[in-house]
Short mmCIF file of C-alpha atoms and ligand atoms in Angstrom, two decimals:
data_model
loop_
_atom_site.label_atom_id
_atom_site.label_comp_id
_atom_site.label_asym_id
_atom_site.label_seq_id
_atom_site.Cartn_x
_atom_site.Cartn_y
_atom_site.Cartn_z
CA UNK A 1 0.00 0.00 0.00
CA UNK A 2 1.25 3.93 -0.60
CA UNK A 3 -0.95 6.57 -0.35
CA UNK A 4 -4.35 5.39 1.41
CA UNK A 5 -6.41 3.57 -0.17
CA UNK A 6 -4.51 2.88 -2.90
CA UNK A 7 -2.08 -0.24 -4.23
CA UNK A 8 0.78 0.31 -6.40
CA UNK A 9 0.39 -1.88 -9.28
CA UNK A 10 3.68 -3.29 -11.17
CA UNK A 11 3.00 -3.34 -14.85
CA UNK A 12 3.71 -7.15 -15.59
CA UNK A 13 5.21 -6.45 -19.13
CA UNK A 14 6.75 -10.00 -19.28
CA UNK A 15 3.05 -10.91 -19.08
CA UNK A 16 1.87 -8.19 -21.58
CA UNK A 17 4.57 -9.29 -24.33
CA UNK A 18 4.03 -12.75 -24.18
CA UNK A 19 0.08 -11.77 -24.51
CA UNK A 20 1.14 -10.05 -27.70
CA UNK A 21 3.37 -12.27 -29.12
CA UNK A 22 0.53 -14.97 -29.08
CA UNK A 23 -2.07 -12.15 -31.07
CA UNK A 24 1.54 -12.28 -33.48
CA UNK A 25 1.13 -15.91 -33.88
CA UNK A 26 -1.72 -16.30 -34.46
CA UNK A 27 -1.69 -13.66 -37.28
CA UNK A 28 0.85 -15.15 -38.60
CA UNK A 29 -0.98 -18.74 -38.98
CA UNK A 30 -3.74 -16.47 -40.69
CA UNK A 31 -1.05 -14.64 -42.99
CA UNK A 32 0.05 -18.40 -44.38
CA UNK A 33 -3.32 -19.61 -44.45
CA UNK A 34 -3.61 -16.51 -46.92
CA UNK A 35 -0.57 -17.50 -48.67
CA UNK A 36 1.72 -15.05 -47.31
CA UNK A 37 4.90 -16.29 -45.31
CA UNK A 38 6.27 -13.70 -43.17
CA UNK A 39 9.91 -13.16 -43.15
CA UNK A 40 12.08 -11.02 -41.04
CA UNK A 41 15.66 -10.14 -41.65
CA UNK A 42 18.30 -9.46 -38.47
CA UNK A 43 21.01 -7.47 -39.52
CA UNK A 44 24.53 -7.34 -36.48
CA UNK A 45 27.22 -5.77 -37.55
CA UNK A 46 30.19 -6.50 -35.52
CA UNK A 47 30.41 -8.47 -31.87
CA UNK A 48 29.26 -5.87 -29.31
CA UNK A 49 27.28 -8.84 -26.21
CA UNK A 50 24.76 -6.68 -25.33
CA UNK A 51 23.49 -6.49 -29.40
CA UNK A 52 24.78 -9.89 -29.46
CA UNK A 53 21.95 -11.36 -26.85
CA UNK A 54 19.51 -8.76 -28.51
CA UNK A 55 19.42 -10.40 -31.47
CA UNK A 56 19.59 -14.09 -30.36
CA UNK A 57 16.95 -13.27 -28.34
CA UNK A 58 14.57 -11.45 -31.19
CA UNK A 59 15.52 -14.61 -33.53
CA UNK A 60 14.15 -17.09 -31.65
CA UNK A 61 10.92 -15.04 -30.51
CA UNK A 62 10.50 -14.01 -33.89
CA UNK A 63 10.74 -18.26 -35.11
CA UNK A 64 8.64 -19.23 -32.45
CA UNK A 65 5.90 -17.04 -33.34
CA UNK A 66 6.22 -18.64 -36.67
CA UNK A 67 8.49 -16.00 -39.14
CA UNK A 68 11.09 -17.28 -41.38
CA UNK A 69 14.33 -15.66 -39.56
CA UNK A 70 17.74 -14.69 -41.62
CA UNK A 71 20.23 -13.35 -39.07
CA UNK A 72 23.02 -11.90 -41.39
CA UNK A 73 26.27 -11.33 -39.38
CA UNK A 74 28.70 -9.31 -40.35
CA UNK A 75 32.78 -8.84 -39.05
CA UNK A 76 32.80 -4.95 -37.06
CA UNK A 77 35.05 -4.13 -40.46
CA UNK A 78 32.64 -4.32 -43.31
CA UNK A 79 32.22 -1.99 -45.46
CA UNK A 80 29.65 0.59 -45.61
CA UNK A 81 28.92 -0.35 -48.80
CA UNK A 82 28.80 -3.35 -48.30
CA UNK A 83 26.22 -2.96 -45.68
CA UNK A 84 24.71 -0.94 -47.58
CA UNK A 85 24.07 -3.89 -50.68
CA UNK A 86 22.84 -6.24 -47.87
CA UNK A 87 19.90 -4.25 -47.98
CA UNK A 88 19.46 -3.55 -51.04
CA UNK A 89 19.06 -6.98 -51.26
CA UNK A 90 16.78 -7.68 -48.68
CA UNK A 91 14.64 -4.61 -49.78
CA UNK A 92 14.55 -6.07 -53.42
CA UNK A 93 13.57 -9.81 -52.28
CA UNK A 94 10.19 -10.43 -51.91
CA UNK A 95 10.31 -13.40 -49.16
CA UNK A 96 11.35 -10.33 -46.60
CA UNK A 97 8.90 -8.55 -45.04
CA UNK A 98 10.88 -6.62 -42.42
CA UNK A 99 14.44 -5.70 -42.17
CA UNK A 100 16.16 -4.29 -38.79
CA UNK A 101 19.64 -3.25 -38.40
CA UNK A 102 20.97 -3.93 -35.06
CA UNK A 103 22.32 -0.57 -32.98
CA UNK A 104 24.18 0.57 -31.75
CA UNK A 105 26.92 0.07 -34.90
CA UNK A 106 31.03 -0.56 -34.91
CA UNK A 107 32.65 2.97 -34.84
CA UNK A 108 33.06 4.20 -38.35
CA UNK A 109 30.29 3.03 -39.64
CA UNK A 110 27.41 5.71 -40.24
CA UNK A 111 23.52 4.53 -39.52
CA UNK A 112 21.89 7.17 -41.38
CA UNK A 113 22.22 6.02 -44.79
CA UNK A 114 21.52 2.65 -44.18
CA UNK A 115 17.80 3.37 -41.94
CA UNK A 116 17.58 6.19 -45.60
CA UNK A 117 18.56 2.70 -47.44
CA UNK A 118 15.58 0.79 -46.05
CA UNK A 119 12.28 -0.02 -48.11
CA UNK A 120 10.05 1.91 -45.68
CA UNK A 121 7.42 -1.00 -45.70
CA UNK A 122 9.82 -3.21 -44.61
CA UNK A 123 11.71 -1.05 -41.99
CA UNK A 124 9.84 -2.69 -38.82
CA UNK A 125 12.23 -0.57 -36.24
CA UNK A 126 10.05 2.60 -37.58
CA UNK A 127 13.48 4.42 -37.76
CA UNK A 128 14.16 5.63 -41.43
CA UNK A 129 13.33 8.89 -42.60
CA UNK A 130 9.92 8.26 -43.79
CA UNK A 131 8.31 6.44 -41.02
CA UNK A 132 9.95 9.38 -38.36
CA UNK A 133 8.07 11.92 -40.68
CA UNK A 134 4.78 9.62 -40.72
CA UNK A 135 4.97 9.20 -36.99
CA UNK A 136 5.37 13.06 -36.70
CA UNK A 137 2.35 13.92 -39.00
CA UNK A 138 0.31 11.35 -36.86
CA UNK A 139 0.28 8.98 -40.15
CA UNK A 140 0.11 5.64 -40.14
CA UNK A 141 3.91 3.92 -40.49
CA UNK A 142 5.98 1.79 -38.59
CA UNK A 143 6.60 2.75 -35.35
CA UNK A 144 9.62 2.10 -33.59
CA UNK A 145 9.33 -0.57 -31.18
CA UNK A 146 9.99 0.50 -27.76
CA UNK A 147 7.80 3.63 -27.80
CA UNK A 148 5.27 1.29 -29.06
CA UNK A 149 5.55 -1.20 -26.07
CA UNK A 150 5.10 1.70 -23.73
CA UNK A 151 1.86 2.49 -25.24
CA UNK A 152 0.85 -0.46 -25.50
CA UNK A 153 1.62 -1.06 -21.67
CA UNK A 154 -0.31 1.88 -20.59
CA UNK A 155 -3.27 1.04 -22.91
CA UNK A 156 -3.60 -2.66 -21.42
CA UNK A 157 -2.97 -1.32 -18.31
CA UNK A 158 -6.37 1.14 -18.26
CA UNK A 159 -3.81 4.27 -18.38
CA UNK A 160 -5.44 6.97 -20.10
CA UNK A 161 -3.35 8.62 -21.88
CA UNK A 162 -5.82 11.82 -23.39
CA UNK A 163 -5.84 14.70 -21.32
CA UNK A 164 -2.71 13.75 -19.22
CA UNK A 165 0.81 15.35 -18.74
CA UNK A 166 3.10 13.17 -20.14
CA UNK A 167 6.95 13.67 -18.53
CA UNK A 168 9.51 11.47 -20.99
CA UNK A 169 13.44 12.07 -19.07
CA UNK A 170 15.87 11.27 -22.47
CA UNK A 171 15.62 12.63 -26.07
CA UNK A 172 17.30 9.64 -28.00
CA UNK A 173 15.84 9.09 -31.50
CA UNK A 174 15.36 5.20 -30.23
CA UNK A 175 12.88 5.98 -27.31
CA UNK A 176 12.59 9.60 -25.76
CA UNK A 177 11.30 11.44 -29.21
CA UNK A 178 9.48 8.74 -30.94
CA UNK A 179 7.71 8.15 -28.08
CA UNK A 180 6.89 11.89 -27.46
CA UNK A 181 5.21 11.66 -30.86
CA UNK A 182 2.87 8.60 -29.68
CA UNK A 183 1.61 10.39 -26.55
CA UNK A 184 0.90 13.33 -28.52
CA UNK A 185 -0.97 11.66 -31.29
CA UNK A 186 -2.71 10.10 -28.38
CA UNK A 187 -3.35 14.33 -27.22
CA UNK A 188 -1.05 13.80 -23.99
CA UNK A 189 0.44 17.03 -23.10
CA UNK A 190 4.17 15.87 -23.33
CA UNK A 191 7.41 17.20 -21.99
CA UNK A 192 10.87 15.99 -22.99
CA UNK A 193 13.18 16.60 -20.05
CA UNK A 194 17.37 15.99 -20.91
CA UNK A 195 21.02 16.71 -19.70
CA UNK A 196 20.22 20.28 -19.68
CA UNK A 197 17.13 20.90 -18.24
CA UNK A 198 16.83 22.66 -15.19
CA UNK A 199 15.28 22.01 -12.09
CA UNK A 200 14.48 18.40 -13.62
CA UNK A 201 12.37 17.39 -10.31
CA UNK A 202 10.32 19.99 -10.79
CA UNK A 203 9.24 18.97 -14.05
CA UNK A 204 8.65 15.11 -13.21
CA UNK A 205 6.48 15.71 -10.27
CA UNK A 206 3.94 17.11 -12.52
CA UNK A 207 3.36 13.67 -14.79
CA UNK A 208 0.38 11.90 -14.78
CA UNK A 209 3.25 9.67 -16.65
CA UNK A 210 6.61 9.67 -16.50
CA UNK A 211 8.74 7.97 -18.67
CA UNK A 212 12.16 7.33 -17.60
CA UNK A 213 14.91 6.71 -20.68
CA UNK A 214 18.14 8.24 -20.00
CA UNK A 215 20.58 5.07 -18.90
CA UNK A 216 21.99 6.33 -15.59
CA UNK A 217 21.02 3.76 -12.90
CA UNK A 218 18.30 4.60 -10.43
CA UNK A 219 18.47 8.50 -11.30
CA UNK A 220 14.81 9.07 -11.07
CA UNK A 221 14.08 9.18 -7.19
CA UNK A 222 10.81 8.77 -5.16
CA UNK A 223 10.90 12.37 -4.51
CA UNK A 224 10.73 12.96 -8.20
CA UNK A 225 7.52 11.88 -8.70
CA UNK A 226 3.96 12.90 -8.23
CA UNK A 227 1.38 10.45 -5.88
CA UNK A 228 -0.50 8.51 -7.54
CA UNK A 229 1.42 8.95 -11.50
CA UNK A 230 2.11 6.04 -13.73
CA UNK A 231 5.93 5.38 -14.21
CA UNK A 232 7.82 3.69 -17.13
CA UNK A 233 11.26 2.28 -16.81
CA UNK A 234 13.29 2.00 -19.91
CA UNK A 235 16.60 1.97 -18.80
CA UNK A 236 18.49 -0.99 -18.60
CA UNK A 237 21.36 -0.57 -16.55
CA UNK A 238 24.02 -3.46 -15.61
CA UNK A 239 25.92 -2.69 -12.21
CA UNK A 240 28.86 -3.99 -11.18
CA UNK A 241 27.41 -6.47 -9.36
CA UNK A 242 25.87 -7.91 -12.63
CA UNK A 243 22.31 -6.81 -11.43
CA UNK A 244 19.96 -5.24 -13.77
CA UNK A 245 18.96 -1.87 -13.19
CA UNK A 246 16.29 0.68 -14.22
CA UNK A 247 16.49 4.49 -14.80
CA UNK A 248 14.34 4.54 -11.34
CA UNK A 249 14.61 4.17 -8.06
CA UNK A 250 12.19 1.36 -7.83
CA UNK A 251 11.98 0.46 -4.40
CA UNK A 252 11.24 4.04 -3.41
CA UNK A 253 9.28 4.70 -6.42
CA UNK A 254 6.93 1.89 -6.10
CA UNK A 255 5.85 3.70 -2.58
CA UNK A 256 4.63 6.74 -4.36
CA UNK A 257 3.45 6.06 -7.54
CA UNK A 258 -0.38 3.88 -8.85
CA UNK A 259 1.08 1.97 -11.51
CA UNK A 260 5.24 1.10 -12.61
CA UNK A 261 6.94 -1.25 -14.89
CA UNK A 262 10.13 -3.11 -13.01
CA UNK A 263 13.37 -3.61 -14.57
CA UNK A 264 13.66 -6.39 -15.51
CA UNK A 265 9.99 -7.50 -16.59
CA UNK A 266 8.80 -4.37 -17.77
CA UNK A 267 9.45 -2.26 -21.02
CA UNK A 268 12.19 -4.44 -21.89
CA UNK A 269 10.32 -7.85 -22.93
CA UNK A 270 7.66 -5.44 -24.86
CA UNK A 271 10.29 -4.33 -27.27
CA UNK A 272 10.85 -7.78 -29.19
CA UNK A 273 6.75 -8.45 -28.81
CA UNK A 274 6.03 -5.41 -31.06
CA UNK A 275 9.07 -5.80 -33.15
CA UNK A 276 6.87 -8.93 -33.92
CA UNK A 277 3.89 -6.86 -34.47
CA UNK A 278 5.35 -4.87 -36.99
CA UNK A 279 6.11 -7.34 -38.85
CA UNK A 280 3.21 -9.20 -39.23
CA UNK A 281 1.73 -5.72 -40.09
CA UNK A 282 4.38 -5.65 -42.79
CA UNK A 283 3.73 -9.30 -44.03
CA UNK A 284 0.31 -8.33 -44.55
CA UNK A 285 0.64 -5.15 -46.35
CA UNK A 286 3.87 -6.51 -48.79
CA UNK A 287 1.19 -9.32 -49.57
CA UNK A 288 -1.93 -7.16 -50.42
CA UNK A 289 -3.85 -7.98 -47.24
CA UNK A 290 -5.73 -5.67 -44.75
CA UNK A 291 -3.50 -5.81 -41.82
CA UNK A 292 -6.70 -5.30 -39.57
CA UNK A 293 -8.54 -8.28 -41.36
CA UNK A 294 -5.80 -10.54 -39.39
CA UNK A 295 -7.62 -9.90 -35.77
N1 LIG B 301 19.36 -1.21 -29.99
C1 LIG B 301 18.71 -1.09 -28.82
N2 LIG B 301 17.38 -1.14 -29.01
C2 LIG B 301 17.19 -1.30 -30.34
C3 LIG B 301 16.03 -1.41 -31.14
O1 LIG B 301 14.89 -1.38 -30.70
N3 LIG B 301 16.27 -1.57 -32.46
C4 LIG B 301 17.50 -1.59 -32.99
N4 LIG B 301 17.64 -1.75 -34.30
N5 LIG B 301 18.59 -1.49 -32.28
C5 LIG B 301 18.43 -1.34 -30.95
#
């Protein structure tokens, strides 16, 4: 119990994913029944462990829900190019329905032109340049998969979104701003708080939700947030001790606010499950089939 009356609830997002992956499959069994096969295409580039369990780990969730899986690895000193033809390749084949390039890449090798390389329809991260301008114009697109998860959290968590102030700590392209664009096309009032913003407490205690996604271990304190508000955890933090850690303080957080996602168990998981979701999305479209029809 916190406040009277009233029981913080953790956000079981382990729960949540593996509730979406299952909608994936089974929208998958009814994209081959249609004749479509749904293929996804992992691109790692080099042999950083973190990426490395990252894509192991979207592989074999992304086989199990029934997509045919290329994993293409490539040495930390390809080309650009090179990279580059890979997905040319991929974009040109029609057995691919989504293509993701693994981040963060080697040093020397630039991301932009590759996400500019990729067949929108088939860029299931929602990263290139014409999904980030869909998102933005509240189009529809692909939408990159973390942001997603947190919405989806909140909406199968009865978090309404409409109406509320919205408090995201981190502006990366992956998570803080894409995900300022969902809340808003979902008319949250939304803040994006960073390294220079002043007086950064103040701002966070006025969320209905606050989304933490800056990776600096337990920076977001109790103190920092307002009774009763709905916090997301997106960092993922190892400490020396090998312990996983969130962006928040959890075990003072979970005193003061209604509803918050634990790290591990909570945004994480959710990333792979609509990574999944995008791609049926994409199977369907590539094949000429209402991706809506699936449900
Ligand atoms: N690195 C960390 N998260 C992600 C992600 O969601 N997509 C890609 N491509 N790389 C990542």
């Amino acid at each position: 119990m916190t406040i009277e009356g009233m029981e913080t609830k953790i956000i079981d997002g382990k729960r949540i994913a593996a509730e979406v992956r299952e909608e994936v499959r089974l929208r998958v069994e009814k994209l081959r029944a249609k004749g479509v096969e749904p293929g996804l295409c992992v691109i790692l580039v080099g042999d950083d462990p973190a990426s490395q369990v990252y894509v192991r780990n979207k592989d074999r969730a992304a086989t199990k829900a029934g997509f045919q899986v290329e994993t293409v690895r490539l040495p930390a000193d390809v080309g650009q190019e090179e990279l580059e033809q890979v997905i040319f390749e991929r974009n040109a084949n029609p057995s691919v329905h989504g293509i993701l390039v693994q981040l963060p890449l080697p040093p020397g090798l630039d991301p932009e032109p590759l996400l500019r390389a990729l067949d929108p329809r088939k860029d299931v991260d929602g990263l290139g340049p014409a999904n980030v301008a869909a998102l933005w114009r509240g189009q529809d697109g692909m939408q990159p998969c973390t942001p997603a998860g947190c919405i989806e959290l909140l909406e199968r968590s009865g978090v309404t979104i409409e109406g509320r102030r919205a408090v995201i700590v981190g502006r990366s392209p992956l998570v803080g701003k894409p995900l300022a664009a969902l809340l808003l096309n979902r008319n949250a009032t939304v803040t994006i708080c960073h390294s220079r913003t002043q007086d950064l407490a103040r701002v966070t205690r006025e969320a209905d939700i606050l989304v933490a996604a800056v990776g600096r271990a337990e920076m977001v304190r109790g103190s920092w947030i307002k009774p009763g508000a709905c916090v997301l955890d997106v960092g993922i933090n190892r400490g020396e001790d090998g312990r996983l850690r969130g962006d928040v303080a959890f075990a003072e957080a979970r005193e003061i606010a209604s509803k918050i996602t634990p790290v591990p168990g909570g945004v994480g998981p959710m990333t792979i499950a609509m990574l999944l979701s995008n791609t049926a999305r994409a199977a369907a479209n590539l094949g000429g089939l209402d991706p809506d029809s699936l449900d």
